[in-house]
């Protein structure tokens, strides 16, 4: 059996936050943000309206509807987010409940940040090829807006991230025309403190201090330039690696869906591989970086807009905190 992408779905909160809106709450400007990242606006949840779970539920239902599937036809859930509804249990089980399964399908939560979707897809692919499961729902849902520093102090990070959810359903298929061809995964823990959110930490007792100064380690921290350089290098390498595994070349790729962190990162990766910019789709201009949700969201839009057709050779590629990175080459 091979693994075929059946459908996808997405959800973003209604509240649009433009770069001009950010100018009102921190020292930044639209020109700086667009020039450095390509981002024009992002979505932020409104408290009491959207949660990580509610966004994941809507995106999943859309993917189920598009595949004309009843939820009980799904055998397995893989869920990923950086910041989840509960510290534990993972949101995967909450999603199992909210989607209304009558079966006790397993729910796996993964924490691989911006490359989480590639990691999740590789697990789904391995389970399907082993014969263990036939239809797997993969969901990334992320609320960043409640955990970023929205002052000038945190502007290098807070302008880049947005909230949203993306889902994809993959299924076992004997058809050779549509299948995942190769996936590569990597990590390099020496980059762990280059981009991280250190607290609340299990090393602190109590985990959150309720008196004294606000602990700035409760906000994410990042060395942006180092992340940028590593992202360009590693995403380019990962695409070359899946090409090498399948005896193809970047010239053969019909379409690239890259993680949506920074337009310049994605353009440099394509330039490194001499892939024309017309062979990709970016959503970061509208949604910013939604970590694990970026690939399913961007894939979903590209399919809906007719940019990706059945039979196309598609590369998915991501890089993120950890560092972790990976790529998948598939025949859609
Ligand atoms: N608005 C205005 N000025 C800002 C802002 C802001 N939002 N943020 C930082 N600055 C200032 C800094 O204070 C600094 O000022 P100084 O020179 O007076 O000290 C200056 O801008 C920094 O400029 P640069 O370091 O040249 O900025 P750079 O071109 O490196 O862009 C950026 C910074 C956008 C963070 C870039 O490095 C980047 O995108 N890196 C990748 C980060 C990323 O994508 N992380 C996401 C997670 S990992 C992933 O998904 C790949």
Tab-separated table of C-alpha atoms and ligand atoms in Angstrom:
chain	number	residue	atom	x	y	z
A	1	UNK	CA	0.000	0.000	0.000
A	2	UNK	CA	1.048	3.575	-0.705
A	3	UNK	CA	-0.010	6.775	1.030
A	4	UNK	CA	-2.187	9.158	-0.934
A	5	UNK	CA	-3.319	12.646	0.074
A	6	UNK	CA	-7.097	12.535	0.036
A	7	UNK	CA	-8.142	16.005	1.154
A	8	UNK	CA	-7.253	19.043	3.213
A	9	UNK	CA	-8.967	21.798	5.170
A	10	UNK	CA	-8.096	24.952	7.053
A	11	UNK	CA	-9.366	27.561	9.431
A	12	UNK	CA	-8.118	30.982	10.487
A	13	UNK	CA	-9.715	33.304	13.067
A	14	UNK	CA	-11.780	36.241	11.769
A	15	UNK	CA	-9.713	38.954	13.450
A	16	UNK	CA	-7.252	40.412	10.912
A	17	UNK	CA	-4.240	42.178	12.458
A	18	UNK	CA	-2.362	44.229	9.872
A	19	UNK	CA	1.166	45.550	10.148
A	20	UNK	CA	-0.447	48.982	10.594
A	21	UNK	CA	-2.363	47.635	13.603
A	22	UNK	CA	0.941	46.494	15.104
A	23	UNK	CA	2.405	49.976	14.592
A	24	UNK	CA	-0.156	51.148	17.164
A	25	UNK	CA	1.059	48.815	19.923
A	26	UNK	CA	4.840	48.608	19.333
A	27	UNK	CA	7.655	50.425	17.563
A	28	UNK	CA	7.543	48.770	14.193
A	29	UNK	CA	6.344	49.638	10.737
A	30	UNK	CA	4.724	48.008	7.744
A	31	UNK	CA	7.747	48.630	5.529
A	32	UNK	CA	10.189	46.886	7.926
A	33	UNK	CA	7.939	43.864	8.369
A	34	UNK	CA	7.141	43.458	4.664
A	35	UNK	CA	10.715	44.021	3.530
A	36	UNK	CA	12.190	41.554	6.061
A	37	UNK	CA	9.479	38.872	6.021
A	38	UNK	CA	6.855	39.489	3.320
A	39	UNK	CA	4.095	39.441	5.953
A	40	UNK	CA	1.301	42.007	5.568
A	41	UNK	CA	-1.215	40.736	8.101
A	42	UNK	CA	-1.983	37.800	10.356
A	43	UNK	CA	-4.985	36.456	12.227
A	44	UNK	CA	-5.267	36.558	15.998
A	45	UNK	CA	-7.942	34.766	17.980
A	46	UNK	CA	-10.451	36.750	19.951
A	47	UNK	CA	-10.622	35.398	23.507
A	48	UNK	CA	-13.660	33.246	24.100
A	49	UNK	CA	-14.285	32.644	20.396
A	50	UNK	CA	-11.530	30.383	19.045
A	51	UNK	CA	-9.354	27.823	20.796
A	52	UNK	CA	-6.640	25.533	19.479
A	53	UNK	CA	-9.235	22.761	19.634
A	54	UNK	CA	-12.075	24.671	17.970
A	55	UNK	CA	-9.834	25.716	15.079
A	56	UNK	CA	-8.563	22.144	14.687
A	57	UNK	CA	-12.134	20.862	14.699
A	58	UNK	CA	-13.284	23.199	11.920
A	59	UNK	CA	-10.244	22.447	9.728
A	60	UNK	CA	-10.725	18.690	10.276
A	61	UNK	CA	-14.436	18.804	9.423
A	62	UNK	CA	-13.635	20.648	6.223
A	63	UNK	CA	-11.119	17.956	5.249
A	64	UNK	CA	-13.662	15.225	6.112
A	65	UNK	CA	-16.402	16.935	4.057
A	66	UNK	CA	-14.122	17.387	1.068
A	67	UNK	CA	-13.241	13.676	1.160
A	68	UNK	CA	-16.937	12.755	1.678
A	69	UNK	CA	-15.938	10.818	4.768
A	70	UNK	CA	-17.760	10.057	7.954
A	71	UNK	CA	-15.537	10.700	10.974
A	72	UNK	CA	-15.626	7.001	11.945
A	73	UNK	CA	-13.869	6.147	8.699
A	74	UNK	CA	-10.730	7.738	10.190
A	75	UNK	CA	-8.473	5.214	11.969
A	76	UNK	CA	-6.002	7.538	13.638
A	77	UNK	CA	-5.364	11.188	14.567
A	78	UNK	CA	-1.982	12.909	14.598
A	79	UNK	CA	-2.082	16.352	16.168
A	80	UNK	CA	0.627	18.969	16.565
A	81	UNK	CA	0.937	22.398	18.186
A	82	UNK	CA	3.548	24.391	20.075
A	83	UNK	CA	1.160	25.777	22.644
A	84	UNK	CA	-1.766	23.521	23.449
A	85	UNK	CA	-5.108	23.842	25.210
A	86	UNK	CA	-3.922	21.846	28.214
A	87	UNK	CA	-0.346	21.164	29.307
A	88	UNK	CA	-1.613	17.608	29.329
A	89	UNK	CA	-3.385	15.706	27.894
A	90	UNK	CA	-2.482	16.601	24.347
A	91	UNK	CA	-5.067	18.231	22.099
A	92	UNK	CA	-5.301	15.054	19.954
A	93	UNK	CA	-7.642	13.401	22.445
A	94	UNK	CA	-9.715	16.570	22.751
A	95	UNK	CA	-10.078	16.498	18.977
A	96	UNK	CA	-11.094	12.831	19.099
A	97	UNK	CA	-13.939	13.880	21.399
A	98	UNK	CA	-14.953	17.073	19.598
A	99	UNK	CA	-15.157	15.389	16.181
A	100	UNK	CA	-17.692	12.926	17.624
A	101	UNK	CA	-15.951	9.624	16.971
A	102	UNK	CA	-17.937	6.616	18.152
A	103	UNK	CA	-14.704	4.560	17.999
A	104	UNK	CA	-11.751	4.884	20.384
A	105	UNK	CA	-9.296	5.800	17.631
A	106	UNK	CA	-5.738	6.512	18.800
A	107	UNK	CA	-4.552	10.118	19.006
A	108	UNK	CA	-0.854	10.931	18.819
A	109	UNK	CA	0.428	14.380	19.779
A	110	UNK	CA	3.707	15.478	18.302
A	111	UNK	CA	5.869	18.472	19.156
A	112	UNK	CA	8.140	19.243	16.251
A	113	UNK	CA	7.341	22.907	15.847
A	114	UNK	CA	7.451	24.349	12.329
A	115	UNK	CA	8.530	21.038	10.804
A	116	UNK	CA	5.808	19.166	12.708
A	117	UNK	CA	3.712	18.586	9.628
A	118	UNK	CA	6.510	16.791	7.758
A	119	UNK	CA	7.203	14.661	10.860
A	120	UNK	CA	3.492	13.853	11.229
A	121	UNK	CA	3.099	12.982	7.572
A	122	UNK	CA	6.079	10.639	7.744
A	123	UNK	CA	4.551	8.801	10.718
A	124	UNK	CA	1.220	8.521	8.914
A	125	UNK	CA	2.971	7.254	5.791
A	126	UNK	CA	4.894	4.601	7.758
A	127	UNK	CA	1.766	3.369	9.538
A	128	UNK	CA	-0.181	3.194	6.299
A	129	UNK	CA	2.587	1.336	4.462
A	130	UNK	CA	2.876	-1.112	7.377
A	131	UNK	CA	-0.838	-1.888	7.042
A	132	UNK	CA	-1.626	-0.679	10.569
A	133	UNK	CA	-4.056	2.098	9.566
A	134	UNK	CA	-5.909	3.049	6.386
A	135	UNK	CA	-7.066	6.616	6.875
A	136	UNK	CA	-5.235	9.115	9.071
A	137	UNK	CA	-6.189	12.675	9.981
A	138	UNK	CA	-3.217	15.023	10.503
A	139	UNK	CA	-3.895	18.396	12.110
A	140	UNK	CA	-1.777	21.362	13.120
A	141	UNK	CA	-3.523	24.100	15.105
A	142	UNK	CA	-1.740	26.994	16.689
A	143	UNK	CA	-2.540	30.020	18.815
A	144	UNK	CA	0.562	32.189	19.060
A	145	UNK	CA	-1.117	35.500	19.765
A	146	UNK	CA	-1.683	34.713	23.441
A	147	UNK	CA	1.938	33.816	24.170
A	148	UNK	CA	3.998	36.394	22.297
A	149	UNK	CA	5.402	39.635	23.688
A	150	UNK	CA	3.328	42.297	21.931
A	151	UNK	CA	5.546	45.175	23.015
A	152	UNK	CA	8.583	46.710	21.279
A	153	UNK	CA	10.740	44.354	23.357
A	154	UNK	CA	9.274	41.317	21.564
A	155	UNK	CA	8.775	42.822	18.113
A	156	UNK	CA	11.364	40.675	16.305
A	157	UNK	CA	9.178	37.622	17.014
A	158	UNK	CA	5.655	38.894	17.545
A	159	UNK	CA	5.275	40.421	14.065
A	160	UNK	CA	6.065	37.061	12.420
A	161	UNK	CA	3.494	34.734	13.948
A	162	UNK	CA	-0.229	34.201	13.483
A	163	UNK	CA	-3.008	31.850	14.584
A	164	UNK	CA	-4.647	29.178	12.438
A	165	UNK	CA	-5.234	25.503	11.771
A	166	UNK	CA	-4.679	23.147	8.845
A	167	UNK	CA	-5.749	19.539	8.364
A	168	UNK	CA	-5.010	16.796	5.886
A	169	UNK	CA	-6.398	13.286	5.447
A	170	UNK	CA	-4.172	10.606	3.961
A	171	UNK	CA	-5.250	7.113	2.998
A	172	UNK	CA	-3.880	3.737	1.978
A	173	UNK	CA	-3.998	3.359	-1.756
A	174	UNK	CA	-2.838	0.649	-4.164
A	175	UNK	CA	-2.746	3.208	-6.966
A	176	UNK	CA	0.822	3.965	-8.079
A	177	UNK	CA	-0.164	7.325	-9.568
A	178	UNK	CA	-0.736	9.186	-6.273
A	179	UNK	CA	1.670	8.460	-3.461
A	180	UNK	CA	4.327	9.700	-1.089
A	181	UNK	CA	7.660	8.907	-2.726
A	182	UNK	CA	10.212	9.886	-0.090
A	183	UNK	CA	10.494	11.733	3.208
A	184	UNK	CA	13.629	12.908	5.012
A	185	UNK	CA	13.719	14.152	8.615
A	186	UNK	CA	16.521	15.781	10.600
A	187	UNK	CA	17.243	17.464	13.903
A	188	UNK	CA	20.175	19.331	15.402
A	189	UNK	CA	19.703	20.000	19.114
A	190	UNK	CA	22.562	22.463	19.305
A	191	UNK	CA	20.091	24.948	17.809
A	192	UNK	CA	17.594	24.413	20.632
A	193	UNK	CA	18.200	27.698	22.402
A	194	UNK	CA	18.335	29.719	19.168
A	195	UNK	CA	14.546	29.631	18.956
A	196	UNK	CA	12.653	28.501	22.023
A	197	UNK	CA	10.079	29.120	24.691
A	198	UNK	CA	11.730	28.101	27.975
A	199	UNK	CA	8.911	28.406	30.466
A	200	UNK	CA	6.826	27.084	32.137
A	201	UNK	CA	9.530	24.474	32.753
A	202	UNK	CA	9.460	21.238	34.733
A	203	UNK	CA	12.797	22.337	36.242
A	204	UNK	CA	11.075	25.144	38.174
A	205	UNK	CA	9.182	24.505	41.360
A	206	UNK	CA	6.584	25.883	41.352
A	207	UNK	CA	6.470	25.994	37.565
A	208	UNK	CA	5.041	29.513	37.460
A	209	UNK	CA	6.004	32.115	40.059
A	210	UNK	CA	3.009	34.090	41.180
A	211	UNK	CA	4.961	36.908	42.816
A	212	UNK	CA	7.935	39.034	41.779
A	213	UNK	CA	8.787	40.401	38.336
A	214	UNK	CA	7.243	38.886	35.233
A	215	UNK	CA	9.620	36.197	33.978
A	216	UNK	CA	10.605	37.095	30.414
A	217	UNK	CA	11.369	33.446	29.703
A	218	UNK	CA	7.602	32.977	29.532
A	219	UNK	CA	7.950	34.607	26.104
A	220	UNK	CA	9.563	32.909	23.098
A	221	UNK	CA	13.102	34.001	22.198
A	222	UNK	CA	14.919	33.832	18.876
A	223	UNK	CA	18.182	34.661	17.154
A	224	UNK	CA	16.489	35.571	13.899
A	225	UNK	CA	19.513	35.719	11.593
A	226	UNK	CA	20.783	32.311	12.672
A	227	UNK	CA	17.333	30.812	12.154
A	228	UNK	CA	17.137	32.454	8.745
A	229	UNK	CA	20.492	31.112	7.536
A	230	UNK	CA	19.861	27.592	8.813
A	231	UNK	CA	16.353	27.544	7.322
A	232	UNK	CA	17.618	28.414	3.836
A	233	UNK	CA	20.457	25.874	3.951
A	234	UNK	CA	18.540	23.002	5.521
A	235	UNK	CA	15.372	23.329	3.440
A	236	UNK	CA	17.448	23.403	0.235
A	237	UNK	CA	19.393	20.324	1.386
A	238	UNK	CA	16.222	18.439	2.343
A	239	UNK	CA	14.668	18.931	-1.089
A	240	UNK	CA	17.877	17.747	-2.747
A	241	UNK	CA	17.863	14.708	-0.468
A	242	UNK	CA	14.319	13.596	-1.398
A	243	UNK	CA	15.208	14.173	-5.047
A	244	UNK	CA	18.312	12.034	-4.695
A	245	UNK	CA	16.306	9.278	-2.942
A	246	UNK	CA	13.919	9.136	-5.876
A	247	UNK	CA	16.335	9.680	-8.773
A	248	UNK	CA	14.655	12.955	-9.641
A	249	UNK	CA	16.014	16.458	-9.880
A	250	UNK	CA	14.615	19.787	-8.647
A	251	UNK	CA	13.833	20.487	-12.334
A	252	UNK	CA	11.267	17.675	-12.230
A	253	UNK	CA	9.317	19.229	-9.342
A	254	UNK	CA	6.005	20.747	-10.435
A	255	UNK	CA	5.222	22.550	-7.194
A	256	UNK	CA	6.794	23.377	-3.831
A	257	UNK	CA	4.860	23.988	-0.627
A	258	UNK	CA	7.317	25.418	1.881
A	259	UNK	CA	6.798	26.271	5.519
A	260	UNK	CA	5.566	29.839	5.800
A	261	UNK	CA	8.001	31.718	8.025
A	262	UNK	CA	9.524	34.285	5.736
A	263	UNK	CA	9.069	35.039	2.038
A	264	UNK	CA	12.782	35.684	1.593
A	265	UNK	CA	13.668	32.293	3.073
A	266	UNK	CA	11.334	30.554	0.618
A	267	UNK	CA	12.573	32.564	-2.359
A	268	UNK	CA	16.209	31.795	-1.499
A	269	UNK	CA	15.465	28.068	-1.236
A	270	UNK	CA	13.861	28.103	-4.692
A	271	UNK	CA	16.746	30.153	-6.092
A	272	UNK	CA	19.291	27.712	-4.633
A	273	UNK	CA	17.514	24.891	-6.457
A	274	UNK	CA	16.825	26.928	-9.608
A	275	UNK	CA	13.090	26.336	-9.236
A	276	UNK	CA	11.011	29.200	-10.693
A	277	UNK	CA	9.025	31.223	-8.135
A	278	UNK	CA	5.886	30.494	-10.183
A	279	UNK	CA	6.069	26.919	-8.922
A	280	UNK	CA	5.106	27.776	-5.382
A	281	UNK	CA	2.322	29.307	-3.339
A	282	UNK	CA	2.744	31.428	-0.216
A	283	UNK	CA	0.149	32.327	2.391
A	284	UNK	CA	2.398	34.020	4.938
A	285	UNK	CA	1.483	37.432	3.523
A	286	UNK	CA	-2.044	36.909	4.911
A	287	UNK	CA	-1.530	34.578	7.865
A	288	UNK	CA	2.083	34.940	9.048
A	289	UNK	CA	3.754	31.884	10.529
A	290	UNK	CA	1.250	29.400	11.984
A	291	UNK	CA	4.010	26.781	12.639
A	292	UNK	CA	2.701	23.249	12.004
A	293	UNK	CA	-0.427	24.583	10.281
A	294	UNK	CA	1.398	26.434	7.493
A	295	UNK	CA	1.885	23.483	5.156
A	296	UNK	CA	-1.692	22.130	5.246
A	297	UNK	CA	-3.104	25.683	4.997
A	298	UNK	CA	-0.904	26.563	2.029
A	299	UNK	CA	-1.425	23.198	0.356
A	300	UNK	CA	-5.192	23.581	0.777
A	301	UNK	CA	-5.214	27.023	-0.849
A	302	UNK	CA	-2.956	25.922	-3.699
A	303	UNK	CA	-5.223	22.952	-4.492
A	304	UNK	CA	-8.380	25.090	-4.297
A	305	UNK	CA	-6.816	27.659	-6.622
A	306	UNK	CA	-5.944	24.909	-9.098
A	307	UNK	CA	-2.207	25.465	-8.746
A	308	UNK	CA	-1.626	21.824	-7.779
A	309	UNK	CA	-3.229	19.140	-9.959
A	310	UNK	CA	-3.519	15.400	-9.465
A	311	UNK	CA	-0.404	13.768	-10.880
A	312	UNK	CA	1.889	16.710	-10.057
A	313	UNK	CA	5.243	16.056	-8.399
A	314	UNK	CA	5.024	18.118	-5.210
A	315	UNK	CA	7.722	18.850	-2.625
A	316	UNK	CA	6.767	19.814	0.934
A	317	UNK	CA	9.566	21.285	3.018
A	318	UNK	CA	9.923	22.821	6.475
A	319	UNK	CA	12.429	24.043	9.044
A	320	UNK	CA	11.843	25.100	12.607
A	321	UNK	CA	12.819	25.271	16.241
A	322	UNK	CA	14.962	22.484	17.578
A	323	UNK	CA	16.375	22.773	15.003
A	324	UNK	CA	14.221	20.287	13.146
A	325	UNK	CA	13.635	20.071	9.416
A	326	UNK	CA	12.489	17.748	6.681
A	327	UNK	CA	10.974	17.329	3.245
A	328	UNK	CA	8.519	15.066	1.497
A	329	UNK	CA	8.332	14.384	-2.217
A	330	UNK	CA	4.987	13.077	-3.398
A	331	UNK	CA	2.997	12.436	-6.532
A	332	UNK	CA	-0.318	14.196	-5.799
B	1	LIG	N1	10.126	46.289	13.526
B	1	LIG	C1	11.109	47.188	13.361
B	1	LIG	N2	12.399	46.936	13.683
B	1	LIG	C2	12.654	45.717	14.187
B	1	LIG	C3	11.680	44.754	14.380
B	1	LIG	C4	10.363	45.064	14.039
B	1	LIG	N3	9.352	44.204	14.167
B	1	LIG	N4	12.269	43.642	14.882
B	1	LIG	C5	13.567	43.908	15.012
B	1	LIG	N5	13.806	45.181	14.594
B	1	LIG	C6	15.078	45.870	14.565
B	1	LIG	C7	16.064	45.319	15.575
B	1	LIG	O1	15.913	45.923	16.819
B	1	LIG	C8	17.391	45.662	14.946
B	1	LIG	O2	17.653	47.011	15.144
B	1	LIG	P1	19.170	47.519	15.358
B	1	LIG	O3	19.889	47.196	14.087
B	1	LIG	O4	19.024	48.965	15.629
B	1	LIG	O5	19.705	46.729	16.532
B	1	LIG	C9	17.077	45.440	13.483
B	1	LIG	O6	15.681	45.636	13.291
B	1	LIG	C10	17.389	44.006	13.107
B	1	LIG	O7	17.551	43.999	11.822
B	1	LIG	P2	18.132	42.733	11.161
B	1	LIG	O8	18.730	41.821	12.202
B	1	LIG	O9	18.948	43.145	10.009
B	1	LIG	O10	16.820	42.039	10.693
B	1	LIG	P3	16.785	40.843	9.721
B	1	LIG	O11	16.885	41.297	8.320
B	1	LIG	O12	17.682	39.734	10.178
B	1	LIG	O13	15.303	40.348	9.940
B	1	LIG	C11	14.005	38.678	11.003
B	1	LIG	C12	14.915	39.899	11.191
B	1	LIG	C13	12.761	39.089	10.237
B	1	LIG	C14	13.617	38.176	12.379
B	1	LIG	C15	14.765	37.606	10.216
B	1	LIG	O14	16.024	37.378	10.782
B	1	LIG	C16	14.004	36.340	10.113
B	1	LIG	O15	12.933	36.266	9.544
B	1	LIG	N6	14.586	35.234	10.619
B	1	LIG	C17	13.929	33.979	10.600
B	1	LIG	C18	13.081	33.865	11.791
B	1	LIG	C19	11.920	32.941	11.615
B	1	LIG	O16	11.390	32.800	10.560
B	1	LIG	N7	11.499	32.347	12.694
B	1	LIG	C20	10.314	31.564	12.659
B	1	LIG	C21	10.438	30.266	13.273
B	1	LIG	S1	11.580	29.218	12.504
B	1	LIG	C22	10.992	29.020	11.059
B	1	LIG	O17	9.802	28.967	10.957
B	1	LIG	C23	11.893	28.932	9.909
